[in-house]
Short mmCIF file of C-alpha atoms in Angstrom, two decimals:
data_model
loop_
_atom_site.label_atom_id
_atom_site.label_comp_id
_atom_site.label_asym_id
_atom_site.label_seq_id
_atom_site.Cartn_x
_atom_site.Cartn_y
_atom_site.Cartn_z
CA UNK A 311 -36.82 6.29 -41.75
CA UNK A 312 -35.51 8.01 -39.36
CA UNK A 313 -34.52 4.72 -36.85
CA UNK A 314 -32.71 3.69 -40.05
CA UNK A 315 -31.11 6.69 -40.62
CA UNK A 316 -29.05 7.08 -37.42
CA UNK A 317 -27.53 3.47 -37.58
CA UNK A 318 -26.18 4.03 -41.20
CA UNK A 319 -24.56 7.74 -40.66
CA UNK A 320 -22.67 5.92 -37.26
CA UNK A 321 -21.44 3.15 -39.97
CA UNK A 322 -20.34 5.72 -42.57
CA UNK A 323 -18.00 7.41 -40.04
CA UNK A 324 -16.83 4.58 -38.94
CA UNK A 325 -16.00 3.56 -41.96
CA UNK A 326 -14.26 6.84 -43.06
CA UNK A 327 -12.04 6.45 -40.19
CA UNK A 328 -11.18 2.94 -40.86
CA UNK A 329 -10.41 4.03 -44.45
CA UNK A 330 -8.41 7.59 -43.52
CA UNK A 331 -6.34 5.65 -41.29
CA UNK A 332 -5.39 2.92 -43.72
CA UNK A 333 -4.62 5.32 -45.91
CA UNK A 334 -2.73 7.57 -43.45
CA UNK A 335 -0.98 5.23 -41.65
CA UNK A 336 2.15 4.82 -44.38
CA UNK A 337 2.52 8.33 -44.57
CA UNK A 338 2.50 8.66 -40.72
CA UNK A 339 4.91 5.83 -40.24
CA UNK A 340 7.72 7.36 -42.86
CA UNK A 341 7.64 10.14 -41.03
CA UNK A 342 8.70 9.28 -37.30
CA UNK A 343 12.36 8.65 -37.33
CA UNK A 344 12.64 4.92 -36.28
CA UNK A 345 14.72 2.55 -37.27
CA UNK A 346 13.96 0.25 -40.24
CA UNK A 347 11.63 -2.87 -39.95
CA UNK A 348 8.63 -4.69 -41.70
CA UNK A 349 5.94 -3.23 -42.85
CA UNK A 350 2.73 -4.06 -40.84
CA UNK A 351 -0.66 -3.69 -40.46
CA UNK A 352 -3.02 -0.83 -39.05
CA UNK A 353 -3.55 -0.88 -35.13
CA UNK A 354 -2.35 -4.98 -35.17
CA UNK A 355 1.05 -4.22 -36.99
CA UNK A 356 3.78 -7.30 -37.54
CA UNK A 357 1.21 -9.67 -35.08
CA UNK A 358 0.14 -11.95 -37.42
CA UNK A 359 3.54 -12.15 -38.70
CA UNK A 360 4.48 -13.18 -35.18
CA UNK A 361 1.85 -15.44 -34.55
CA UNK A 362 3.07 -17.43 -38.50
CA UNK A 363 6.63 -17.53 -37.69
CA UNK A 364 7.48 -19.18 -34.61
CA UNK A 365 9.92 -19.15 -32.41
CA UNK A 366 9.90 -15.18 -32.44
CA UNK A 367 13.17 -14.61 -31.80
CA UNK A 368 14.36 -16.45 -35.17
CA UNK A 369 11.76 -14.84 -37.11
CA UNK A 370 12.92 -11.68 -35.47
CA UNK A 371 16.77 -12.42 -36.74
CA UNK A 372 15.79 -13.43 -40.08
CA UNK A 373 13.81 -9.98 -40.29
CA UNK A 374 17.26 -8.40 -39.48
CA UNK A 375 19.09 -10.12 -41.44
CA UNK A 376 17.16 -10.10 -44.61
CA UNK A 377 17.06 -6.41 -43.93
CA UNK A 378 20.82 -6.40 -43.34
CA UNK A 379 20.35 -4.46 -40.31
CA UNK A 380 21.92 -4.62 -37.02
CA UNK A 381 19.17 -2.81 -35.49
CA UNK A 382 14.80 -2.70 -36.70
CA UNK A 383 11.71 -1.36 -35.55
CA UNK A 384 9.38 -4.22 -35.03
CA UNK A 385 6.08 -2.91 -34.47
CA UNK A 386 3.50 -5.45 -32.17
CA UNK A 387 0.17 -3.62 -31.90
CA UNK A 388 1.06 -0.52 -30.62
CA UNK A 389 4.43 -1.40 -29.05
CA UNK A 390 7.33 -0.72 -30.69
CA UNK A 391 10.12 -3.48 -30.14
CA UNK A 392 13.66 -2.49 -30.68
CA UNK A 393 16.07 -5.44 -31.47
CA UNK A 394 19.90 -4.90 -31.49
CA UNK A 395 22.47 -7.79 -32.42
CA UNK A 396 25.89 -5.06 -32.68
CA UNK A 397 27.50 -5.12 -29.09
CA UNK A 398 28.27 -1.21 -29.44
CA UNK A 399 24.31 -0.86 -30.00
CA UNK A 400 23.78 -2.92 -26.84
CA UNK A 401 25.94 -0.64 -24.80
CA UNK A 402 23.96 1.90 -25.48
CA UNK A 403 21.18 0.80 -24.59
CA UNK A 404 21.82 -0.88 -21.20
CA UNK A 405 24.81 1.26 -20.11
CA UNK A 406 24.36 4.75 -21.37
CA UNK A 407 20.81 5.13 -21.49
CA UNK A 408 20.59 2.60 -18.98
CA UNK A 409 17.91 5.08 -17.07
CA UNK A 410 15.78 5.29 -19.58
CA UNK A 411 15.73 1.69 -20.87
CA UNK A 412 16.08 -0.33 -17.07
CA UNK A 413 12.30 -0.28 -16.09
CA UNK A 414 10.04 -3.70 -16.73
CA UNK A 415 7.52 -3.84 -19.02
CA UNK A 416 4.13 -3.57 -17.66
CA UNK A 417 2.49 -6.80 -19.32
CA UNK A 418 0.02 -9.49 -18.56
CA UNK A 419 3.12 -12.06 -18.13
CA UNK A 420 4.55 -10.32 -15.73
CA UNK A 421 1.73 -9.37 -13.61
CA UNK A 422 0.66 -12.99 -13.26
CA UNK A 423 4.11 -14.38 -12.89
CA UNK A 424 4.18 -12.14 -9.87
CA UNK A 425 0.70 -12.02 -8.30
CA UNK A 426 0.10 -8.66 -9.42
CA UNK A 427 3.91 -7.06 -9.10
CA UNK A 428 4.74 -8.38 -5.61
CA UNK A 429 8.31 -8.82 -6.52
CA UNK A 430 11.04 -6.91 -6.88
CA UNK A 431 11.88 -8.61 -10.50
CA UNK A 432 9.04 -7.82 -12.41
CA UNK A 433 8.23 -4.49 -10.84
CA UNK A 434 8.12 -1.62 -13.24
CA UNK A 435 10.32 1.18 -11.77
CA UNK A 436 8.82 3.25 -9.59
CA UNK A 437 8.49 3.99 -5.70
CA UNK A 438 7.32 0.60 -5.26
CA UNK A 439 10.11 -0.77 -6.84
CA UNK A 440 12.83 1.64 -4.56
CA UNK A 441 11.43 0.37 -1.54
CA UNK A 442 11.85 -3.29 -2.78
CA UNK A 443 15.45 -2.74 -3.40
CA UNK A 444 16.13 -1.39 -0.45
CA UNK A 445 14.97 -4.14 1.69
CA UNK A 446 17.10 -7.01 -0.75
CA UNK A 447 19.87 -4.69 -0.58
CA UNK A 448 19.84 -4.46 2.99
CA UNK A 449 18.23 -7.91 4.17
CA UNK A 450 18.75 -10.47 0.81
CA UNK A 451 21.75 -9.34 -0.84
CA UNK A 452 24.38 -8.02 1.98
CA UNK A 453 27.29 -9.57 2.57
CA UNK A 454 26.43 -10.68 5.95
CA UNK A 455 23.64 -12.85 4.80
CA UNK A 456 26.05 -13.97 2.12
CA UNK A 457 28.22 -15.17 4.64
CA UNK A 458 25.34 -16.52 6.76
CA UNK A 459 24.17 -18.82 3.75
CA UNK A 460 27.86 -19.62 3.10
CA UNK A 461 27.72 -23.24 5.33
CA UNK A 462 24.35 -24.23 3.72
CA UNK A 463 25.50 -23.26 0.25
CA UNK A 464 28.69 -25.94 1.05
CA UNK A 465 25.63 -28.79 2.26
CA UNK A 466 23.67 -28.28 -0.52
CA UNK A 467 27.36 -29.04 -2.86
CA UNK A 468 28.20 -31.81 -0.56
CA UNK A 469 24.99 -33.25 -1.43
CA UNK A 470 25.08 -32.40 -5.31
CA UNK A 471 28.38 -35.19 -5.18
CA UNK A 472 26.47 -37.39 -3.37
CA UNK A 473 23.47 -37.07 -5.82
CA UNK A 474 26.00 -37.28 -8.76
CA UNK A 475 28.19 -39.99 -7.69
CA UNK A 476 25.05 -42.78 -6.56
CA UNK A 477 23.65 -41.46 -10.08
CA UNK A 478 26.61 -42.63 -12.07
CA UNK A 479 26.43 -45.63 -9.70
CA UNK A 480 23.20 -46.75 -9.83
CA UNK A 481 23.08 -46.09 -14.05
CA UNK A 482 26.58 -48.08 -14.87
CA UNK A 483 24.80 -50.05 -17.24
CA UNK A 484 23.74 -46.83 -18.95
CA UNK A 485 27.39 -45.23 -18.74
CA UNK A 486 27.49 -43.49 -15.56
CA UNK A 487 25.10 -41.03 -17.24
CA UNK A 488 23.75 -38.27 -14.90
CA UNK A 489 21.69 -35.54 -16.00
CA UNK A 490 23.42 -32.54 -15.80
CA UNK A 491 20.27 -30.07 -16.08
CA UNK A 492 18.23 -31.83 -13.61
CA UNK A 493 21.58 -31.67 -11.32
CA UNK A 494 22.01 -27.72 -11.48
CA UNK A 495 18.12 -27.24 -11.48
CA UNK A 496 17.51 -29.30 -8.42
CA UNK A 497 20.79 -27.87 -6.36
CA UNK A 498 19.55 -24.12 -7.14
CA UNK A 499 15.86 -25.05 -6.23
CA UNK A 500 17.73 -26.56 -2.52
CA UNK A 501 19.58 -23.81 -1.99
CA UNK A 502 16.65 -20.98 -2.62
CA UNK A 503 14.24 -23.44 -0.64
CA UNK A 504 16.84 -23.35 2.11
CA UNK A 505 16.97 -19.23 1.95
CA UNK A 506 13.40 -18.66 1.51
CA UNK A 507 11.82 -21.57 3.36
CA UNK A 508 14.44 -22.75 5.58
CA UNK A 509 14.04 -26.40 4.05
CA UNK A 510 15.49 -28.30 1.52
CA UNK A 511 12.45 -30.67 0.66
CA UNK A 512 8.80 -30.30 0.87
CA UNK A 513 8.56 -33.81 1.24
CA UNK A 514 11.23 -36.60 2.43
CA UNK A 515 13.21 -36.55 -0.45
CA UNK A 516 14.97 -39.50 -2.30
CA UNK A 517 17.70 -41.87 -0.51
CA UNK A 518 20.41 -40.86 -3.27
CA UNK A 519 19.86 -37.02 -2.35
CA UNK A 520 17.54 -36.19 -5.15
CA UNK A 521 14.41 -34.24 -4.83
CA UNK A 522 11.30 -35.99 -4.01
CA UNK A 523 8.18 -35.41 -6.45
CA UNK A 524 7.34 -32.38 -5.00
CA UNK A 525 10.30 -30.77 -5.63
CA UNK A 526 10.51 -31.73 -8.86
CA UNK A 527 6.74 -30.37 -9.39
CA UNK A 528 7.93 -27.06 -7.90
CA UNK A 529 11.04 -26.36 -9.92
CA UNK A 530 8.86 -27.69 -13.04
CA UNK A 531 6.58 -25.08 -12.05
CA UNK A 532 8.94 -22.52 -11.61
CA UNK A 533 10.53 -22.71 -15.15
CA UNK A 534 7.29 -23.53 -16.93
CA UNK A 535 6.92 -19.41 -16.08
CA UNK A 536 10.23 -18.45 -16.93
CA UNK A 537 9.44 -20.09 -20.48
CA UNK A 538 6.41 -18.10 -20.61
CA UNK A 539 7.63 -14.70 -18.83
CA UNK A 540 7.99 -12.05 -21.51
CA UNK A 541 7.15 -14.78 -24.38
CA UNK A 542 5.83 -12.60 -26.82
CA UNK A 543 2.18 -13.37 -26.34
CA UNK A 544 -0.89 -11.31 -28.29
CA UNK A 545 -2.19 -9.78 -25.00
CA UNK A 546 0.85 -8.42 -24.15
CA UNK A 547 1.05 -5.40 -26.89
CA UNK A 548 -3.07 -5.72 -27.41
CA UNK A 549 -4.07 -5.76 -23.55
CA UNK A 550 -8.11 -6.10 -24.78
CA UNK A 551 -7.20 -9.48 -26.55
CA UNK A 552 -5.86 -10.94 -23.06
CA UNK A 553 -9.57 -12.50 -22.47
CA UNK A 554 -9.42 -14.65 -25.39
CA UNK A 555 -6.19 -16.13 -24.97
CA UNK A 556 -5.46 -16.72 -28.26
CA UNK A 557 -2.02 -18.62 -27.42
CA UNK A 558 -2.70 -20.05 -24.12
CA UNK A 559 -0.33 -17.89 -22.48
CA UNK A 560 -2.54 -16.99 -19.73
CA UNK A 561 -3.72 -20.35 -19.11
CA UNK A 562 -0.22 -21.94 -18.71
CA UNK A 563 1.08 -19.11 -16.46
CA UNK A 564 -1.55 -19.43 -14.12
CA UNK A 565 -1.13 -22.95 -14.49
CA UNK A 566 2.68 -22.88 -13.18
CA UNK A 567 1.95 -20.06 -10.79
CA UNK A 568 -0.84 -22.29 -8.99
CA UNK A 569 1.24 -25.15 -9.07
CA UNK A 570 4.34 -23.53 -7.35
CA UNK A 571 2.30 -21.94 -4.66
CA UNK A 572 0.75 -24.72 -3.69
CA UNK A 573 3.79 -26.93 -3.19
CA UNK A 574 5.59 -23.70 -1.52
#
């Protein structure tokens, strides 16, 4: 009786905690001054709600403007996500309390995106981060290394024309059509390649200027994270869910990320 009787108290408690804080919760909630927002659920909050309406950030304006709101309190596990639409609102947040509001979000998208916060970008603000700003101040972003890449920048538009003009050539059946996307894409994936790897093509490129299939693999790879970076996935505001990979998140960055280094 005994062995029994050990087991059943632990479920009890449990159980009166589960029950306390569903109870609790409401009360709790009404009394923190946030701004307005949908009601969700104990510990998981508006993440199902997420997960039904897709893409978040429309079911995130229709949440506002049901609520006719210009700011809500959208609560994603235990992360609290502020949305503004007003411009004034906006101000506020990245000019005036720009200090308090300017650091990056410590999230799983992030920390794959950049190998575990190698870059400045995704860096949550810190010492780290100071010491990575100082060195693209100094070495990246100076002016004399903006006037150093100044005759490659002029190549790489040189050979955006060429690219352009023997595309509207070779597709005058079509129109002259030329991809305007893939255009832009590929002349800021030359012009980083150039600055980073001193190369415009991992390969031999194309005879019309465009990028051979390995740099169109890279700069696939490369915005295949952006889409992902910050998307709103489940393991970002529940970290313990991040093995399960409910929304394949993880898989795809890692995906991308594997991809792009093994081109680069």
């Amino acid at each position: 009786m005994e062995n029994n009787t050990v087991p059943l108290a632990i479920l009890i408690a449990v159980l009166l905690v589960v029950i306390t804080i569903i109870f609790k919760w409401p009360c709790y909630m009404k009394r923190r001054t946030l701004p307005p927002g949908p009601t969700g659920f104990p510990i998981f909050g508006c993440l199902l709600q997420m997960l039904l309406n897709k893409p978040t950030f429309r079911w995130i304006h229709s949440v506002m403007d049901d609520m006719n709101t210009e700011i809500a309190c959208i609560r994603l596990g235990g992360v609290h996500v502020i949305p503004v639409t007003s411009p004034e609102l906006a101000r506020e947040f990245l000019k005036k309390q720009d200090s308090t509001f300017a650091s990056r979000p410590d999230c799983m998208s992030g920390r794959l995106s950049s190998n575990g916060y190698l870059t400045a970008a995704l860096t949550p603000m810190g010492d780290q981060w100071k010491k990575m700003r100082k060195v693209l101040a100094s070495n990246i972003l100076s002016p004399a290394k903006h006037n150093w890449l100044h005759d490659k920048r002029m190549e790489e538009a040189d050979n955006l024309i060429r690219y352009v003009y023997n595309q509207c050539k070779n597709s005058l059946e079509a129109g002259g059509l030329v991809n305007v996307r893939i255009a832009a894409q590929q002349y800021c994936g030359n012009v980083i390649r150039r600055l980073i790897f001193s190369k415009k093509y991992f390969g031999n490129g194309k005879e019309d200027g465009g990028p051979g299939p390995e740099e169109e693999e890279h700069v696939a790879a490369l915005f295949t994270i952006l889409t992902y970076l910050y998307g709103f996935s489940i393991a970002d505001y529940i970290p313990w869910l991040e093995i399960f990979d409910f929304d394949d998140h993880k898989a795809i960055l890692k995906k991308g990320y594997s991809e792009s280094n093994k081109i680069s």
